[in-house]
Tab-separated table of C-alpha atoms and ligand atoms in Angstrom:
chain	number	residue	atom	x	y	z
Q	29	UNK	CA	96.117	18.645	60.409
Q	30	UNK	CA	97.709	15.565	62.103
Q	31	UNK	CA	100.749	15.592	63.050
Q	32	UNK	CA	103.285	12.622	63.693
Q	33	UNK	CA	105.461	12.130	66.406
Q	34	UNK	CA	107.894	10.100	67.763
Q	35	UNK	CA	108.579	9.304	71.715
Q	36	UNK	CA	111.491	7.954	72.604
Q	37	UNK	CA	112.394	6.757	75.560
Q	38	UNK	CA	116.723	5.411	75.813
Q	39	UNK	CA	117.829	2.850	78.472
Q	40	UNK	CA	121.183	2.083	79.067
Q	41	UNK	CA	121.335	-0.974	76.848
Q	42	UNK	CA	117.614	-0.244	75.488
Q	43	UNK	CA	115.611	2.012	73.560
Q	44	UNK	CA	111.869	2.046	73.456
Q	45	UNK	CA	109.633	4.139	70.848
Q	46	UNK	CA	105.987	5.222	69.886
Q	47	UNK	CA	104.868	6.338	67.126
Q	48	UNK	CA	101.773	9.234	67.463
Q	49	UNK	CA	99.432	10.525	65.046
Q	50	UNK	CA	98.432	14.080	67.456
Q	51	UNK	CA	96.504	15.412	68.318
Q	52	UNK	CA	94.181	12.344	68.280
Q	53	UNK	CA	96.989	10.194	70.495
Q	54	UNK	CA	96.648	7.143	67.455
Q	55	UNK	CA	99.317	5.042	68.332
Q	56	UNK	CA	100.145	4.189	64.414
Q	57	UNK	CA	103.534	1.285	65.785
Q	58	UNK	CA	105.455	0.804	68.846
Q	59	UNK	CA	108.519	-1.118	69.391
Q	60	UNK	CA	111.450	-1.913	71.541
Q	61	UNK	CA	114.928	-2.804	70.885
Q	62	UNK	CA	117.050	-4.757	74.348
Q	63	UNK	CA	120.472	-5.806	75.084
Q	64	UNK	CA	122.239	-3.485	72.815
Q	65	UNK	CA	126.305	-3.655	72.407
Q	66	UNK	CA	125.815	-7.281	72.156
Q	67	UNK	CA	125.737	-9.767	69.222
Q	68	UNK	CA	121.994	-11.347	70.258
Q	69	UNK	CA	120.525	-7.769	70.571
Q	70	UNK	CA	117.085	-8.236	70.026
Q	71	UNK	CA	114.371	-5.569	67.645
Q	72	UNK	CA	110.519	-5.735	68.221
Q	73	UNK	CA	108.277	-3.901	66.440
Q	74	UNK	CA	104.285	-3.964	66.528
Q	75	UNK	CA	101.670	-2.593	64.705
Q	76	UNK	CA	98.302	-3.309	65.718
Q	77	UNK	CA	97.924	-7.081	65.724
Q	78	UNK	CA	101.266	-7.320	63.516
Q	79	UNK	CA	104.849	-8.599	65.141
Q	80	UNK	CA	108.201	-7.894	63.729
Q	81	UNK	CA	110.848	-9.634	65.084
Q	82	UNK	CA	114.505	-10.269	65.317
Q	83	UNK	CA	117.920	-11.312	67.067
Q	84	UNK	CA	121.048	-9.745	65.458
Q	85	UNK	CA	124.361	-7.564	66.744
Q	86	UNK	CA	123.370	-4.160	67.373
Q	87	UNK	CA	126.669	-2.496	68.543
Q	88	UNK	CA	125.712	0.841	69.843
Q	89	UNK	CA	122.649	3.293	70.264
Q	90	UNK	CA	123.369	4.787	67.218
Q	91	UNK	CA	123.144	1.351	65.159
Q	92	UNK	CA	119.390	0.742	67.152
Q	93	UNK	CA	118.533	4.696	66.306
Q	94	UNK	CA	119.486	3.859	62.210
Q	95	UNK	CA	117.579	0.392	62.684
Q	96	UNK	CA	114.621	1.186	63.540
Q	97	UNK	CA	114.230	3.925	61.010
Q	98	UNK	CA	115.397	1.907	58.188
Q	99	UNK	CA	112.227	-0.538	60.129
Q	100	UNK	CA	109.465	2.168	59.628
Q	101	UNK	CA	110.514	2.806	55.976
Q	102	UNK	CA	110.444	-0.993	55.000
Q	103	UNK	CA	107.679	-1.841	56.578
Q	104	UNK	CA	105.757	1.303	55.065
Q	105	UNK	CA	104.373	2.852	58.382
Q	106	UNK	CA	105.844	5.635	56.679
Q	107	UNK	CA	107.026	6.788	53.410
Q	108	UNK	CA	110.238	9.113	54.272
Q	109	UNK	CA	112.131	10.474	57.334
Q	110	UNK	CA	110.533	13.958	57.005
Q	111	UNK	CA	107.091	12.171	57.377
Q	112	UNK	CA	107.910	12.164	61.321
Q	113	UNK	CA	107.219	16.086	62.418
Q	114	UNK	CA	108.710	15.717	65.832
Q	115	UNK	CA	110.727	13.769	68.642
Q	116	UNK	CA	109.832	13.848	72.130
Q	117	UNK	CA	112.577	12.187	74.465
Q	118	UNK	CA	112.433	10.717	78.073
Q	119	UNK	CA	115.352	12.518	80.261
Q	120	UNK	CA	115.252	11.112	84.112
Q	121	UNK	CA	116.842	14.347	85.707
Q	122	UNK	CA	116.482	17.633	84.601
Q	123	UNK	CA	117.539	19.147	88.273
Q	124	UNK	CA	116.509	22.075	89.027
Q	125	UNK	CA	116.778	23.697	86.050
Q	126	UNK	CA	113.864	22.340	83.690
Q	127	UNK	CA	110.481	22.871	85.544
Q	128	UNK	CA	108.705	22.147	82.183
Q	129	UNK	CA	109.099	19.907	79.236
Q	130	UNK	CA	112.240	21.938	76.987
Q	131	UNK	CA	112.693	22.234	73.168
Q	132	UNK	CA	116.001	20.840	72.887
Q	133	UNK	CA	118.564	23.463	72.030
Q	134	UNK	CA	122.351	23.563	72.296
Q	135	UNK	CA	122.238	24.513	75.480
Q	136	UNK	CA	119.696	22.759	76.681
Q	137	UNK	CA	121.117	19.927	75.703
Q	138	UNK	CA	124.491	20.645	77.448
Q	139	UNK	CA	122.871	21.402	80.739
Q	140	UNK	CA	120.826	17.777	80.472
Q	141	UNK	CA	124.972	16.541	79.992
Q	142	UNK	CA	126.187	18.723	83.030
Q	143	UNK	CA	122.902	17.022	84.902
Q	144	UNK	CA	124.360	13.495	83.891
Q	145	UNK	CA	126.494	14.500	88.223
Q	146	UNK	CA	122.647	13.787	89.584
Q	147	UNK	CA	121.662	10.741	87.578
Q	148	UNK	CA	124.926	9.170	85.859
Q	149	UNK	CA	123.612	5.725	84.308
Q	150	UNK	CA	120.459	8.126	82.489
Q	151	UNK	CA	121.034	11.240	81.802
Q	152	UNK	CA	124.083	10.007	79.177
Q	153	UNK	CA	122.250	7.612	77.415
Q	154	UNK	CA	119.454	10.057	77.051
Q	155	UNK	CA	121.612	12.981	76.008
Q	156	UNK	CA	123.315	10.282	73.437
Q	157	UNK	CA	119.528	9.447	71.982
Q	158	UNK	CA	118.858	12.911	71.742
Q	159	UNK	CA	122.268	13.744	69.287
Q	160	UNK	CA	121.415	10.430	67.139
Q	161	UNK	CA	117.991	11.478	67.032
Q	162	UNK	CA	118.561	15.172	66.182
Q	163	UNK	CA	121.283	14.213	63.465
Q	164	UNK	CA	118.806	11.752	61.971
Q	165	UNK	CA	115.878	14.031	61.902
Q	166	UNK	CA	117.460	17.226	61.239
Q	167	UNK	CA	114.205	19.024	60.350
Q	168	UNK	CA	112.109	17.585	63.434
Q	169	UNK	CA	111.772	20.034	66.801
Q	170	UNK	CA	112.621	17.719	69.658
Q	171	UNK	CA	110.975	18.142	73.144
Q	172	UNK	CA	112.797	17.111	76.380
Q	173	UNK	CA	110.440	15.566	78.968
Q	174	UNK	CA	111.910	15.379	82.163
Q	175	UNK	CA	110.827	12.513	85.043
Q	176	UNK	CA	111.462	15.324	87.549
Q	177	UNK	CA	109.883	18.546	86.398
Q	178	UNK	CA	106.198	17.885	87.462
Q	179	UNK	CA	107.848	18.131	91.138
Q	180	UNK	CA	109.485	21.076	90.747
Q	181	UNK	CA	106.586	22.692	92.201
Q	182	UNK	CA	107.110	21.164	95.469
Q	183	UNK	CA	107.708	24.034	98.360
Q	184	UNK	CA	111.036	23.962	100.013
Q	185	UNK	CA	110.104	22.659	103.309
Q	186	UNK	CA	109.095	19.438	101.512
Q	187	UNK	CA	112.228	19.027	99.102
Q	188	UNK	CA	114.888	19.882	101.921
Q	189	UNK	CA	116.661	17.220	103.629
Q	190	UNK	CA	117.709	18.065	107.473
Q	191	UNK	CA	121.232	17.620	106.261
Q	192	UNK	CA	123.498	20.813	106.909
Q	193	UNK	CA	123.075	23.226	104.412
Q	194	UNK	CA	126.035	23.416	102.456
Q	195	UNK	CA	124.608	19.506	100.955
Q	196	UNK	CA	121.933	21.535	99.297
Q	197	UNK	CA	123.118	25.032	98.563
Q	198	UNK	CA	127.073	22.804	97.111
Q	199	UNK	CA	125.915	19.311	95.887
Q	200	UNK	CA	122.548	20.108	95.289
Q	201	UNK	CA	121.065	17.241	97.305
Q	202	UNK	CA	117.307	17.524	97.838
Q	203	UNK	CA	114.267	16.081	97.021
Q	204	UNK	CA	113.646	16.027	92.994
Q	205	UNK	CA	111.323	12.958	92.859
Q	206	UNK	CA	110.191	11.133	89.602
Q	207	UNK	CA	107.534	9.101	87.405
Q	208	UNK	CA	106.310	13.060	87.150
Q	209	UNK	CA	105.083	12.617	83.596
Q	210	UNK	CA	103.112	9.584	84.872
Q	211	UNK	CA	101.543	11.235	87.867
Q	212	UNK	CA	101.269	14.579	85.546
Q	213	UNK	CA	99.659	12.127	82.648
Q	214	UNK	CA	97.125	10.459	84.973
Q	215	UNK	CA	95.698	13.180	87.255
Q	216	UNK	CA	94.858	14.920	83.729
Q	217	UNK	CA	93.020	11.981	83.032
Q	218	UNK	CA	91.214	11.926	85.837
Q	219	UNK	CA	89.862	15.541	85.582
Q	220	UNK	CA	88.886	14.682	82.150
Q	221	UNK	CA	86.698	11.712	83.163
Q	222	UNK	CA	85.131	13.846	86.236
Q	223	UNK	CA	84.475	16.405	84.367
Q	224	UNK	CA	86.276	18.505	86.872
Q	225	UNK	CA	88.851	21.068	86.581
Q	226	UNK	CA	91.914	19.136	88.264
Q	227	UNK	CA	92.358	22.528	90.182
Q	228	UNK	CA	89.851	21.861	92.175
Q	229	UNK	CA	90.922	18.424	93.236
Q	230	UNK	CA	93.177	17.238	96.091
Q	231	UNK	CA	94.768	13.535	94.794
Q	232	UNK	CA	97.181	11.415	95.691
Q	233	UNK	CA	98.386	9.295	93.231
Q	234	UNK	CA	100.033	5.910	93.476
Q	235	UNK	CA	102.305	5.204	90.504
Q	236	UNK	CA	102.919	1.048	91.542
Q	237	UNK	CA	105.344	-0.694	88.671
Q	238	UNK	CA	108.725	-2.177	89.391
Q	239	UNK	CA	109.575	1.615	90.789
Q	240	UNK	CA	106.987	2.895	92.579
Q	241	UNK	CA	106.367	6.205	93.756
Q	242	UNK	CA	103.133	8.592	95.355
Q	243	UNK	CA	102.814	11.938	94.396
Q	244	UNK	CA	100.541	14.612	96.331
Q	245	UNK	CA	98.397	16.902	93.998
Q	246	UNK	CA	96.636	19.965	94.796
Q	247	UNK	CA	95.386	21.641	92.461
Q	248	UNK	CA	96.991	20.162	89.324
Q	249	UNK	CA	100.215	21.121	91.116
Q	250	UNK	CA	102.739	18.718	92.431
Q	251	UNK	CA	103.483	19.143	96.277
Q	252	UNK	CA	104.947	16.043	97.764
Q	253	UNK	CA	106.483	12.942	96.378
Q	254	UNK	CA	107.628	9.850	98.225
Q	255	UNK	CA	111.145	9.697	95.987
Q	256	UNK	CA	113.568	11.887	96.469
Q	257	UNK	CA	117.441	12.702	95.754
Q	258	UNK	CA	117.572	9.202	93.694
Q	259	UNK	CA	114.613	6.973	92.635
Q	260	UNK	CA	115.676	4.631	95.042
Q	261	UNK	CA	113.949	6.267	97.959
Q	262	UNK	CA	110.003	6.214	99.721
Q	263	UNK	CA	107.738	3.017	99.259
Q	264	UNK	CA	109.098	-0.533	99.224
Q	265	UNK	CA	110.035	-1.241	95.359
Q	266	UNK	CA	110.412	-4.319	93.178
Q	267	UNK	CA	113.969	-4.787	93.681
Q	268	UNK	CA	114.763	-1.477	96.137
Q	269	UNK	CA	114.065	-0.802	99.640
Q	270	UNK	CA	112.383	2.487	99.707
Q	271	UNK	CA	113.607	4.587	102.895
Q	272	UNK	CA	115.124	3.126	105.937
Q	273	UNK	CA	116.979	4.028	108.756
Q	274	UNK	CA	120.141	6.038	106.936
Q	275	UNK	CA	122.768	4.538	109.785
Q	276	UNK	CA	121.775	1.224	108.954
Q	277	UNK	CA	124.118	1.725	105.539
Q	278	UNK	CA	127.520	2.824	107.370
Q	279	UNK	CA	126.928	0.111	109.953
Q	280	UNK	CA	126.590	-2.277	107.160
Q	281	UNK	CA	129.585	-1.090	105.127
Q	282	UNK	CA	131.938	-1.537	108.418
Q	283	UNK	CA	130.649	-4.790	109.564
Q	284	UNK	CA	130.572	-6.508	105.701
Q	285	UNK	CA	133.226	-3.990	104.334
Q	286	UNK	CA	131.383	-2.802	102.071
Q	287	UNK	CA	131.526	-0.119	99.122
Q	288	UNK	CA	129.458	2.699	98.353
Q	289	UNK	CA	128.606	0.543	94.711
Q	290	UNK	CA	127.863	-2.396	96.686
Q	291	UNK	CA	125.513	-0.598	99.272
Q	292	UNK	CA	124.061	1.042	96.099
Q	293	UNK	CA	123.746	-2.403	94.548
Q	294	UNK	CA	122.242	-3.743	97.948
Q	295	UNK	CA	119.455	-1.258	98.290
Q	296	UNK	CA	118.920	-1.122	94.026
Q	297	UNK	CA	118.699	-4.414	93.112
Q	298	UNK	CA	118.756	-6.772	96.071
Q	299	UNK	CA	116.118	-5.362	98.196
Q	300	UNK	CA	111.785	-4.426	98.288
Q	301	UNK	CA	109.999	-7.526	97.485
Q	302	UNK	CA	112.283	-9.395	96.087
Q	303	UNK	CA	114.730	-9.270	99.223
Q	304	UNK	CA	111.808	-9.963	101.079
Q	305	UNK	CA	109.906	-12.782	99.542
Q	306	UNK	CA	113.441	-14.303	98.570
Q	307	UNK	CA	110.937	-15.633	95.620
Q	308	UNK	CA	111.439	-12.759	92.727
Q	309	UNK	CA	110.827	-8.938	92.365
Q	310	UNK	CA	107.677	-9.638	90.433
Q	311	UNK	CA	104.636	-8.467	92.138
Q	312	UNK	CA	102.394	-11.486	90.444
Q	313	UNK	CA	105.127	-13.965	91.366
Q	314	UNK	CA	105.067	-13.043	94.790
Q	315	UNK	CA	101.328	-12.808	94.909
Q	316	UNK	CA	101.158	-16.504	93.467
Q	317	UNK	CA	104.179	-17.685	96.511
Q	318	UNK	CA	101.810	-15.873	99.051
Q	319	UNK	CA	98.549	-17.738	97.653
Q	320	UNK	CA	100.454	-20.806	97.661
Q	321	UNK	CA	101.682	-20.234	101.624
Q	322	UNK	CA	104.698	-18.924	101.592
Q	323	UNK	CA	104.508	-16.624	104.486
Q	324	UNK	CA	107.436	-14.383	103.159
Q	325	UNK	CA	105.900	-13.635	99.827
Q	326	UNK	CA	102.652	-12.667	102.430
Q	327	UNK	CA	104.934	-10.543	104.726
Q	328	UNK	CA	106.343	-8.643	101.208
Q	329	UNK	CA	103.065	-7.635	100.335
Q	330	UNK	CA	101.880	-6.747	103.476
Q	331	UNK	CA	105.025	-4.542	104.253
Q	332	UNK	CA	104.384	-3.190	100.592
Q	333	UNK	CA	101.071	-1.763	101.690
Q	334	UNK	CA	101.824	-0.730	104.698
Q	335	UNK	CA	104.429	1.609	103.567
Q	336	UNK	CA	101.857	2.680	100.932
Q	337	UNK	CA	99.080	3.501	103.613
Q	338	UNK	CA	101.841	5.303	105.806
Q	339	UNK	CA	102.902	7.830	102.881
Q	340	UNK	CA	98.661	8.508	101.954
Q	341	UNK	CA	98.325	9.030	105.604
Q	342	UNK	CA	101.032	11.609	105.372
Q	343	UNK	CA	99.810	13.122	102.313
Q	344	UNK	CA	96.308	13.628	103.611
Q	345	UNK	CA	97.532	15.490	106.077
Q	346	UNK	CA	99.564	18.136	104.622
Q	347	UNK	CA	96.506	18.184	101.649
Q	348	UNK	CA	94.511	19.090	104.288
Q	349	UNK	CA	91.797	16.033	103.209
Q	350	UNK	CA	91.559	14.188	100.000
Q	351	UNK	CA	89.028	13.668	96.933
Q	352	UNK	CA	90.709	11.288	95.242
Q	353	UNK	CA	93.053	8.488	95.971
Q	354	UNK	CA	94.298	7.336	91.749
Q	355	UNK	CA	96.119	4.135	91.290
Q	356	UNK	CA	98.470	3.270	87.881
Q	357	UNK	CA	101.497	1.422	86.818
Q	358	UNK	CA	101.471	-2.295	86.408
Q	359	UNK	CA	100.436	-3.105	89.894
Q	360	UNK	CA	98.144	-0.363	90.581
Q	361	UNK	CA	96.088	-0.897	87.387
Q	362	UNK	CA	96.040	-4.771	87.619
Q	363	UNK	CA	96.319	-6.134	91.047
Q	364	UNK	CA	92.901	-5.333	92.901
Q	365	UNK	CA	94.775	-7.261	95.850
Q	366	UNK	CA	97.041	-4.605	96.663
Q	367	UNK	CA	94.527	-1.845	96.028
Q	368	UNK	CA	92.467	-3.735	98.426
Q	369	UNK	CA	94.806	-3.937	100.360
Q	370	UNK	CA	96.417	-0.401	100.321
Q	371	UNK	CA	92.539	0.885	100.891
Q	372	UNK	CA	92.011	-1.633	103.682
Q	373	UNK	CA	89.841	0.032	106.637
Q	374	UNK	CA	89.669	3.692	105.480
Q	375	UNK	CA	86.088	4.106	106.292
Q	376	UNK	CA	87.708	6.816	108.964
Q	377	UNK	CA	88.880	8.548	105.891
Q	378	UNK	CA	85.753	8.363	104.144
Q	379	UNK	CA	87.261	5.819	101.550
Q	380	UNK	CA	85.326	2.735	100.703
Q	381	UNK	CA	86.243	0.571	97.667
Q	382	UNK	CA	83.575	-1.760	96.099
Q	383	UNK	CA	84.758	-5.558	95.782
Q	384	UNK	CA	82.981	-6.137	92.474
Q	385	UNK	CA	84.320	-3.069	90.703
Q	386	UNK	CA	87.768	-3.271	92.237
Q	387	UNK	CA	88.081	-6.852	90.737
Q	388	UNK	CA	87.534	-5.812	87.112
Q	389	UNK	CA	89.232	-3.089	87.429
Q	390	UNK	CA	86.659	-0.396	86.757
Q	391	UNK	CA	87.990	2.992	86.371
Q	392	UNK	CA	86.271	4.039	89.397
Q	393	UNK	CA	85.781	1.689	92.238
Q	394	UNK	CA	84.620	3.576	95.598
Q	395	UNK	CA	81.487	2.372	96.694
Q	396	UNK	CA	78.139	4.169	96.840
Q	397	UNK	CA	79.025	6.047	100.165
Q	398	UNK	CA	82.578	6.818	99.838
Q	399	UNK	CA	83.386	10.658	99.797
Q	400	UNK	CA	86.940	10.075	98.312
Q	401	UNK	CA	86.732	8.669	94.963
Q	402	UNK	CA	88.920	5.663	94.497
Q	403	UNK	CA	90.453	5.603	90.251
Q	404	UNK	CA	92.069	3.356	88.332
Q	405	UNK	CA	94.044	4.934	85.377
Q	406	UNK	CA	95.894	3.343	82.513
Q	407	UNK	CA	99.238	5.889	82.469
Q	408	UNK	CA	100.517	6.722	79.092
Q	409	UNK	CA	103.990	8.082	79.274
Q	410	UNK	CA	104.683	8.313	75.715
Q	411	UNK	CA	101.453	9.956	74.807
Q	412	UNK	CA	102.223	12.540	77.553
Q	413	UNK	CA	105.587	13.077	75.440
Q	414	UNK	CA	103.837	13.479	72.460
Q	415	UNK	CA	101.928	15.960	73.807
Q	416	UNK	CA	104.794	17.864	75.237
Q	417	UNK	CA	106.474	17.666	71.702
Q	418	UNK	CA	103.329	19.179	70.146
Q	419	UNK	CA	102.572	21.944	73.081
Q	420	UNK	CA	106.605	23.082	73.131
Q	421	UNK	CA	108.211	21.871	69.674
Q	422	UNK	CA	105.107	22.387	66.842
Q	423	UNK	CA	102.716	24.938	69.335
Q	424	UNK	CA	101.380	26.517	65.997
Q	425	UNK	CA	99.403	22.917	65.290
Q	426	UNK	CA	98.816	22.198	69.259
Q	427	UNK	CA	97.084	25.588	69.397
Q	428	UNK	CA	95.218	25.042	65.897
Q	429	UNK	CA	93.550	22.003	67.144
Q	430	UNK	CA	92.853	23.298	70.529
E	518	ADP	P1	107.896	-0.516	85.133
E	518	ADP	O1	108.098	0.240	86.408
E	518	ADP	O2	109.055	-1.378	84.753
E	518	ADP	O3	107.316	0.306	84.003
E	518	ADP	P2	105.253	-1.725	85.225
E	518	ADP	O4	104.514	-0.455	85.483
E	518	ADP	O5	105.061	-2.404	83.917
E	518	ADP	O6	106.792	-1.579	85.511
E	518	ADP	O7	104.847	-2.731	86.393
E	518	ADP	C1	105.441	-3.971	86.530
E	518	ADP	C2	104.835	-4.644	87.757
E	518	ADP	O8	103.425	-4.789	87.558
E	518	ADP	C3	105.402	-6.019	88.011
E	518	ADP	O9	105.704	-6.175	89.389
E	518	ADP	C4	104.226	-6.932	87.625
E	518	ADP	O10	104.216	-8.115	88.365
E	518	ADP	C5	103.044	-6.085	87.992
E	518	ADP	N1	101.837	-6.549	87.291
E	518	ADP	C6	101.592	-6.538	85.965
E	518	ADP	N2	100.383	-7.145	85.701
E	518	ADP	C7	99.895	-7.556	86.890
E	518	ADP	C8	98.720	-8.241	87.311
E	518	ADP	N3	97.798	-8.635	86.428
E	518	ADP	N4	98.546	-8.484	88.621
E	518	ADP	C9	99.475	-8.090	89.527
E	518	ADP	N5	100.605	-7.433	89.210
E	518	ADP	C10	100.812	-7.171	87.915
């Protein structure tokens, strides 16, 4: 029997949501509400081709939580509360603690809280969504699904930092990484279009949105990702820098007087393409600046690849060769430019991508000869949730179906 759940998925001042009919994945609405605590907060909900829409004050998480359910009983997607069997809910850190995907008890839920030291502006807001939810739905299991827990696998020589050791074993600072329901999500996706069991693949996949982030797979099993402590680090970003030389950040801070938020702010929001290209953190924008001849917007993208190529180089080392190089996220599943260029001159590597099938984005778009297969996979966060919810929060229907 179907089951129907909700993924949710809190921002600071936002708050996204599916709606699932599982095991099947039907996406039955979706919707988003942005710029809550203000008086022009704004509530979108879609159902297939339909679009509701509206500005009005939404004062606090709570308000956009009561909102939007009110929204799905009005607008008869469905007929009462208890109609929605389970909540699955985004959490960016879950340390080192979750390794998995958690049913959300009391103390699981106070240990995502004591997490909120290793990713203050998230794990709040997500713990908040989780107590609005769970008052709201009372009778509904909810799932945690953390961003980190797919890398929790990783070995210790590749999550240490050379930093003395009292900076792990005290503060806790290593490598977590994150987007690991994406990369999680996608590589199962592959296997299921091979028709391979994903434990016999080696894959690196490219996760390319506004954050962007690799992840090294071997055998369905996380082993290197290119962020680490904080999202901020590895490739060149949207708006951040990815890694650079750590001194350069003191230096800066004496020389400009800077503060620890300001150098955050620097290497968050003012840096990766957009500091580059000077034109906009967009990746389309900039490709349109470069097309026009802006030779910035060219030297963003170029640097952007580059760093990408460096980190697969890396990865194909330590996996010992590669069978599959996956590409997702808005860039990686739309811009056949930067898989182009990402993929540029890897005949060495046995990687050769096909011009026609690379511009239409085909899910597969090696050529003939290449012995690494080249994907391109739509990633599907929230139905990774939902799956979570139904696999840890209802396992008596997951296992029925299965
Ligand atoms: P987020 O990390 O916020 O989830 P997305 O995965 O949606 O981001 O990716 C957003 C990025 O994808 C933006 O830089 C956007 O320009 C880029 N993008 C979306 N569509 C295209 C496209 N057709 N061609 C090139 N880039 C695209």
């Amino acid at each position: 029997m179907s089951r129907t759940i909700m993924a949710i998925n809190a921002g600071s001042s936002s708050l996204k949501f599916q709606l699932l009919l599982m095991p099947a994945g039907t996406l039955l609405c979706q919707g988003l509400i942005e710029r809550i605590g203000r008086s022009d907060a704004i509530f979108t909900l879609r159902q297939g081709e339909q679009k509701w829409q509206e500005t009005r004050a939404i004062a606090d998480h709570k308000e956009a939580a009561a909102l939007l359910l009110e929204k799905l009983l009005s607008h008869h997607i469905i007929p009462s509360l208890s109609a929605i069997d389970g909540v699955g809910h985004r959490v960016a850190h879950g340390g080192e603690t979750f390794k998995d995907s958690a049913l959300i008890t009391n103390d699981a839920l106070a240990e995502i809280e004591r997490l909120a030291e290793l990713a203050p502006l998230h794990n709040p807001v997500n713990a908040a969504g989780i107590r609005i939810f769970r008052k709201a739905l009372p009778h509904a299991p909810a799932v945690a699904v953390f961003d980190t827990a797919f890398h929790q696998t990783l070995e210790q020589s590749a999550f240490i930092y050379p930093l003395p050791w009292r900076y792990y074993a005290e503060l806790g600072i290593r490598r977590y990484g994150f987007h690991g329901t994406s990369h999680k999500f996608v590589s199962q996706q592959l296997a299921e279009k091979l028709g391979v069991p994903l434990s016999a693949l080696r894959v690196i996949s490219c996760h390319l949105g506004n954050g962007s982030s690799l992840c090294a797979i071997k055998g369905g099993r996380s082993v290197n990702t290119s962020m680490g402590f904080t999202p901020q680090s590895g490739v060149m970003m949207g708006t951040r820098s990815g890694d650079i030389d750590p001194s350069i950040l003191p230096w800066v801070a004496l020389k400009e007087d800077r503060s620890p938020q300001q150098l955050n702010a620097l290497l968050n929001n003012e840096s990766g393409l957009l500091g580059i290209s000077g034109v906009s953190n967009d990746f389309r924008d900039v490709e349109q600046a470069s097309i026009a001849g802006n030779a910035r917007a060219t030297l963003a993208l170029t640097l952007f690849a580059e760093r990408i190529r460096a980190t697969i180089g890396s990865y194909v080392m330590q996996l010992g060769g590669l069978d599959v190089l996956l590409f997702t996220g808005g860039i990686g599943e739309n811009s056949a430019r930067a898989r182009e260029a990402i993929c540029h001159n890897l005949h060495f590597l046995g990687l050769g991508i096909d011009a026609e099938k690379n511009g239409r984005n085909a899910t597969f778009i090696q050529t003939d000869h290449s012995v690494v297969k080249v994907a391109v996979i739509n990633t599907n966060e929230e139905l990774m949730i939902a799956r979570d919810v139904m696999r840890i929060g209802l396992p008596e229907y997951a296992e029925a179906e299965a």
